[in-house]
Amino acid sequence: MAGWIKAHRSLLENPVVCKDSAHFAVWMWLLMNATHTTRDVWFLGERRTLVPGQLITGRRKIGSALKINESKVQRILALFQREGQIQQITSNRGRLITIISWDQYQSREETCNVEMQEHDTASIGITVKTKDVFRDKERERKEEKEKTQERMGGREDRIEQTTRKGTNQAKEREDRKQWEEAPFLIPTLKEVRRFVEENGCKVNPEVFFRYYDSRDWFVGKEKMRSWQKQLLTWEARDKEKDTSPYSVTPYKHQRQAELYRYNQQRSNNINSIWVR
């Protein structure tokens, strides 16, 4: 394709076209590939007459020419259409793109000097009105954001506190899950005695140890998860009742402890006889 187009330096001030290098490249590709004369083409099964500033293309063709992803080309063209840069008629076989205000900025050679003086501050296809509209939208968004913040008051702080609380709860649930999945380690009588001494508990450590050791460290029908917490539960019940059912005083559990010692001694005696 031969020929040339006009490009004004104010094009660099347009925030839509100069959003990034891909937007600028797509815009220049559209300008350079738009028709500059009237010609007839087939589109959507019918004959159409293209006027200067129009072209039939597709996002795949643009992406292949500029080495840009097709989905990004689609987003760029949609932005140009929303901001009043172009108009599109799309189909599954291509799209007809019309560059708005083409005639105002791409005049013929003989009228070039006159029209360049009239549009000295305008970029190709970008009018001052378009830039004003963009600034107005930005101003409206800022004002709306300020009004929303005033209406909300301290709501953002409450949302932040709620988010922090939810994070802490999630962390607690995760810690509890890890604790529940951790394997239970059976303590020794020495460890139980040390724990009772360090925490100043009144629970008899020997009774506690013999009681749960005879039950294979089960609490009801479930395997014990923490013998320290279970011992503290005994201690709390001792405080609620003067005579705790778990202390050394009650006859029932004292008798169980004595019976356990007796069975252990008897087992040792039997083993010693067999050894002889």
Short mmCIF file of C-alpha atoms in Angstrom, two decimals:
data_model
loop_
_atom_site.label_atom_id
_atom_site.label_comp_id
_atom_site.label_asym_id
_atom_site.label_seq_id
_atom_site.Cartn_x
_atom_site.Cartn_y
_atom_site.Cartn_z
CA MET A 1 0.00 0.00 0.00
CA ALA A 2 1.56 3.29 -1.15
CA GLY A 3 1.00 6.83 0.07
CA TRP A 4 1.26 8.61 3.38
CA ILE A 5 -0.91 9.92 6.23
CA LYS A 6 -0.76 12.93 8.50
CA ALA A 7 0.24 12.60 12.13
CA HIS A 8 0.24 15.55 14.50
CA ARG A 9 2.47 15.77 17.57
CA SER A 10 -0.56 16.31 19.81
CA LEU A 11 -1.37 12.64 19.21
CA LEU A 12 1.14 11.89 21.96
CA GLU A 13 -1.06 13.76 24.45
CA ASN A 14 -4.08 11.54 23.85
CA PRO A 15 -4.46 9.24 26.94
CA VAL A 16 -6.46 6.63 25.03
CA VAL A 17 -4.14 6.07 22.09
CA CYS A 18 -0.97 6.42 24.19
CA LYS A 19 -2.12 4.14 27.01
CA ASP A 20 0.69 1.77 26.08
CA SER A 21 2.73 0.72 23.04
CA ALA A 22 0.11 -1.82 21.91
CA HIS A 23 -2.69 0.81 21.81
CA PHE A 24 -0.48 3.19 19.85
CA ALA A 25 0.56 0.47 17.40
CA VAL A 26 -3.05 -0.62 16.73
CA TRP A 27 -4.16 2.99 16.19
CA MET A 28 -1.37 3.71 13.70
CA TRP A 29 -2.07 0.41 11.90
CA LEU A 30 -5.73 1.41 11.47
CA LEU A 31 -4.75 4.83 10.09
CA MET A 32 -2.25 3.40 7.65
CA ASN A 33 -4.56 0.66 6.36
CA ALA A 34 -7.73 2.74 6.05
CA THR A 35 -8.82 3.46 2.50
CA HIS A 36 -8.18 6.99 1.17
CA THR A 37 -10.44 6.66 -1.87
CA THR A 38 -13.94 5.41 -2.48
CA ARG A 39 -14.09 1.74 -3.54
CA ASP A 40 -16.60 -1.13 -3.59
CA VAL A 41 -16.17 -4.34 -1.52
CA TRP A 42 -18.22 -7.37 -0.45
CA PHE A 43 -19.09 -7.54 3.26
CA LEU A 44 -21.74 -9.68 5.01
CA GLY A 45 -22.90 -11.05 1.66
CA GLU A 46 -23.64 -7.69 0.11
CA ARG A 47 -21.88 -5.01 -1.86
CA ARG A 48 -20.70 -2.00 0.14
CA THR A 49 -18.91 1.19 -0.80
CA LEU A 50 -15.99 2.05 1.44
CA VAL A 51 -15.39 5.74 1.97
CA PRO A 52 -12.08 7.28 3.11
CA GLY A 53 -11.37 6.36 6.72
CA GLN A 54 -12.94 2.87 6.53
CA LEU A 55 -11.38 -0.58 6.32
CA ILE A 56 -12.39 -4.22 6.58
CA THR A 57 -10.10 -6.27 8.80
CA GLY A 58 -10.12 -8.61 11.80
CA ARG A 59 -8.45 -8.93 15.16
CA ARG A 60 -6.49 -11.97 13.96
CA LYS A 61 -5.05 -10.01 11.05
CA ILE A 62 -4.11 -7.06 13.26
CA GLY A 63 -2.59 -9.32 15.90
CA SER A 64 -0.55 -11.21 13.33
CA ALA A 65 0.75 -8.02 11.76
CA LEU A 66 1.72 -6.39 15.07
CA LYS A 67 2.62 -9.56 17.05
CA ILE A 68 -0.08 -8.79 19.63
CA ASN A 69 -2.43 -11.30 21.27
CA GLU A 70 -5.88 -11.44 19.64
CA SER A 71 -7.73 -10.97 22.92
CA LYS A 72 -5.74 -7.80 23.63
CA VAL A 73 -6.50 -6.47 20.14
CA GLN A 74 -10.20 -7.08 20.88
CA ARG A 75 -9.96 -5.11 24.14
CA ILE A 76 -8.13 -2.23 22.42
CA LEU A 77 -10.73 -1.94 19.65
CA ALA A 78 -13.53 -2.03 22.21
CA LEU A 79 -11.84 0.81 24.14
CA PHE A 80 -11.44 2.89 20.97
CA GLN A 81 -15.15 2.41 20.26
CA ARG A 82 -16.21 3.41 23.79
CA GLU A 83 -14.07 6.54 23.69
CA GLY A 84 -15.44 7.68 20.32
CA GLN A 85 -12.35 6.94 18.25
CA ILE A 86 -13.95 4.42 15.87
CA GLN A 87 -17.19 2.66 14.96
CA GLN A 88 -17.41 -1.07 14.28
CA ILE A 89 -19.69 -3.52 12.50
CA THR A 90 -18.54 -7.02 13.49
CA SER A 91 -19.22 -10.46 12.08
CA ASN A 92 -17.70 -13.92 12.24
CA ARG A 93 -15.74 -13.19 9.03
CA GLY A 94 -14.32 -9.78 9.91
CA ARG A 95 -15.33 -6.30 10.92
CA LEU A 96 -15.94 -2.98 9.21
CA ILE A 97 -14.13 -0.20 11.08
CA THR A 98 -14.83 3.50 10.52
CA ILE A 99 -12.34 6.04 11.88
CA ILE A 100 -14.37 8.98 13.19
CA SER A 101 -13.45 12.50 11.99
CA TRP A 102 -11.17 11.14 9.27
CA ASP A 103 -12.14 13.87 6.78
CA GLN A 104 -11.31 16.65 9.24
CA TYR A 105 -7.70 15.58 9.72
CA GLN A 106 -6.78 13.68 6.54
CA SER A 107 -7.52 16.32 3.90
CA ARG A 108 -6.23 16.27 0.30
CA GLU A 109 -2.88 17.73 -0.66
CA GLU A 110 -4.23 20.87 -2.23
CA THR A 111 -6.08 21.86 0.93
CA CYS A 112 -3.39 20.63 3.26
CA ASN A 113 -2.00 23.99 4.41
CA VAL A 114 -5.43 25.49 5.10
CA GLU A 115 -6.73 22.53 7.10
CA MET A 116 -3.50 22.10 9.06
CA GLN A 117 -3.85 25.68 10.26
CA GLU A 118 -7.45 25.04 11.28
CA HIS A 119 -6.56 21.83 13.16
CA ASP A 120 -3.10 22.64 14.43
CA THR A 121 -3.83 21.38 17.95
CA ALA A 122 -5.79 18.26 16.97
CA SER A 123 -4.39 14.74 16.52
CA ILE A 124 -5.45 12.35 13.75
CA GLY A 125 -8.93 11.13 14.54
CA ILE A 126 -8.73 12.66 18.05
CA THR A 127 -10.71 15.81 18.69
CA VAL A 128 -10.41 18.25 21.53
CA LYS A 129 -13.96 17.27 22.42
CA THR A 130 -12.88 13.68 22.95
CA LYS A 131 -10.13 14.73 25.35
CA ASP A 132 -12.56 17.00 27.22
CA VAL A 133 -15.01 14.14 27.55
CA PHE A 134 -12.26 11.93 28.94
CA ARG A 135 -11.28 14.57 31.51
CA ASP A 136 -14.93 15.06 32.48
CA LYS A 137 -15.34 11.33 33.07
CA GLU A 138 -12.25 11.26 35.23
CA ARG A 139 -13.55 14.24 37.24
CA GLU A 140 -16.95 12.60 37.69
CA ARG A 141 -15.37 9.36 38.89
CA LYS A 142 -13.27 11.23 41.47
CA GLU A 143 -16.29 13.20 42.73
CA GLU A 144 -18.40 10.04 42.96
CA LYS A 145 -15.62 8.30 44.88
CA GLU A 146 -15.38 11.20 47.37
CA LYS A 147 -19.15 11.21 47.90
CA THR A 148 -19.15 7.47 48.45
CA GLN A 149 -16.40 7.75 51.04
CA GLU A 150 -18.35 10.48 52.87
CA ARG A 151 -21.50 8.34 52.92
CA MET A 152 -19.64 5.30 54.12
CA GLY A 153 -17.92 7.16 56.93
CA GLY A 154 -15.94 4.63 58.91
CA ARG A 155 -17.30 1.68 56.98
CA GLU A 156 -13.96 1.02 55.29
CA ASP A 157 -12.31 0.72 58.70
CA ARG A 158 -15.01 -1.71 59.80
CA ILE A 159 -14.55 -3.73 56.62
CA GLU A 160 -10.81 -3.86 57.26
CA GLN A 161 -11.39 -4.99 60.85
CA THR A 162 -13.84 -7.65 59.66
CA THR A 163 -11.32 -8.86 57.09
CA ARG A 164 -8.58 -9.02 59.73
CA LYS A 165 -10.92 -10.88 62.09
CA GLY A 166 -11.80 -13.37 59.35
CA THR A 167 -8.09 -13.90 58.65
CA ASN A 168 -7.40 -14.58 62.33
CA GLN A 169 -10.31 -17.02 62.53
CA ALA A 170 -9.06 -18.85 59.46
CA LYS A 171 -5.60 -19.08 61.03
CA GLU A 172 -7.09 -20.42 64.27
CA ARG A 173 -9.03 -23.05 62.33
CA GLU A 174 -5.88 -24.06 60.49
CA ASP A 175 -3.90 -24.32 63.75
CA ARG A 176 -6.67 -26.37 65.35
CA LYS A 177 -6.78 -28.68 62.33
CA GLN A 178 -3.03 -29.24 62.54
CA TRP A 179 -3.33 -29.89 66.27
CA GLU A 180 -6.14 -32.40 65.73
CA GLU A 181 -4.21 -34.21 63.01
CA ALA A 182 -1.02 -34.36 65.08
CA PRO A 183 -0.28 -37.83 66.54
CA PHE A 184 -0.93 -38.32 70.27
CA LEU A 185 2.18 -39.11 72.33
CA ILE A 186 1.57 -41.18 75.45
CA PRO A 187 3.22 -39.46 78.45
CA THR A 188 5.26 -41.07 81.18
CA LEU A 189 4.38 -40.87 84.85
CA LYS A 190 7.39 -38.61 85.32
CA GLU A 191 6.05 -36.14 82.74
CA VAL A 192 2.63 -36.10 84.40
CA ARG A 193 4.19 -35.40 87.80
CA ARG A 194 6.32 -32.58 86.37
CA PHE A 195 3.27 -30.99 84.70
CA VAL A 196 1.28 -31.16 87.96
CA GLU A 197 4.11 -29.53 89.90
CA GLU A 198 4.70 -26.77 87.33
CA ASN A 199 1.01 -25.82 87.19
CA GLY A 200 0.28 -26.27 90.90
CA CYS A 201 -2.51 -28.78 90.30
CA LYS A 202 -4.08 -30.76 93.14
CA VAL A 203 -4.82 -33.78 90.98
CA ASN A 204 -2.93 -36.92 91.98
CA PRO A 205 -0.63 -37.62 89.00
CA GLU A 206 -0.37 -41.34 89.74
CA VAL A 207 -4.16 -41.78 89.80
CA PHE A 208 -4.51 -39.79 86.58
CA PHE A 209 -1.81 -41.83 84.84
CA ARG A 210 -3.08 -45.23 85.99
CA TYR A 211 -6.67 -44.32 85.18
CA TYR A 212 -6.05 -43.49 81.52
CA ASP A 213 -3.27 -46.00 81.02
CA SER A 214 -5.76 -48.75 81.89
CA ARG A 215 -8.12 -47.34 79.24
CA ASP A 216 -5.43 -47.13 76.55
CA TRP A 217 -5.66 -43.33 76.73
CA PHE A 218 -9.22 -43.12 75.45
CA VAL A 219 -11.74 -40.48 76.56
CA GLY A 220 -15.06 -42.20 76.12
CA LYS A 221 -14.97 -43.69 72.62
CA GLU A 222 -12.43 -41.26 71.19
CA LYS A 223 -8.66 -41.31 71.37
CA MET A 224 -7.22 -38.64 73.70
CA ARG A 225 -5.69 -35.69 71.86
CA SER A 226 -4.03 -33.82 74.73
CA TRP A 227 -3.40 -35.31 78.14
CA GLN A 228 -2.42 -31.87 79.49
CA LYS A 229 -5.86 -30.43 78.68
CA GLN A 230 -7.54 -33.49 80.13
CA LEU A 231 -5.59 -33.10 83.38
CA LEU A 232 -6.54 -29.44 83.57
CA THR A 233 -10.16 -30.51 83.10
CA TRP A 234 -9.80 -32.72 86.17
CA GLU A 235 -8.33 -29.74 88.03
CA ALA A 236 -11.27 -27.51 87.03
CA ARG A 237 -13.73 -30.09 88.31
CA ASP A 238 -11.78 -30.25 91.58
CA LYS A 239 -12.36 -26.54 92.05
CA GLU A 240 -16.08 -26.87 91.40
CA LYS A 241 -16.47 -29.67 93.97
CA ASP A 242 -14.72 -30.02 97.29
CA THR A 243 -14.50 -33.75 96.77
CA SER A 244 -13.46 -34.47 93.20
CA PRO A 245 -14.29 -37.86 91.67
CA TYR A 246 -10.84 -37.79 90.11
CA SER A 247 -8.67 -37.08 93.17
CA VAL A 248 -6.90 -39.65 95.34
CA THR A 249 -9.58 -39.41 98.05
CA PRO A 250 -12.52 -41.27 96.40
CA TYR A 251 -12.56 -44.95 97.18
CA LYS A 252 -13.48 -46.05 93.65
CA HIS A 253 -10.49 -44.66 91.78
CA GLN A 254 -8.11 -45.31 94.67
CA ARG A 255 -9.17 -48.93 94.57
CA GLN A 256 -8.59 -49.03 90.81
CA ALA A 257 -5.06 -47.70 91.25
CA GLU A 258 -4.30 -50.27 93.95
CA LEU A 259 -5.76 -53.04 91.78
CA TYR A 260 -3.57 -51.93 88.88
CA ARG A 261 -0.43 -52.04 91.08
CA TYR A 262 -1.42 -55.46 92.37
CA ASN A 263 -1.86 -56.83 88.83
CA GLN A 264 1.49 -55.38 87.78
CA GLN A 265 3.25 -56.94 90.79
CA ARG A 266 1.54 -60.28 90.18
CA SER A 267 2.59 -60.22 86.52
CA ASN A 268 6.19 -59.50 87.51
CA ASN A 269 6.16 -62.38 90.02
CA ILE A 270 4.84 -64.79 87.37
CA ASN A 271 7.53 -63.70 84.94
CA SER A 272 10.23 -64.18 87.56
CA ILE A 273 9.01 -67.75 88.22
CA TRP A 274 9.22 -68.61 84.53
CA VAL A 275 12.71 -67.15 84.35
CA ARG A 276 13.87 -69.45 87.18
#
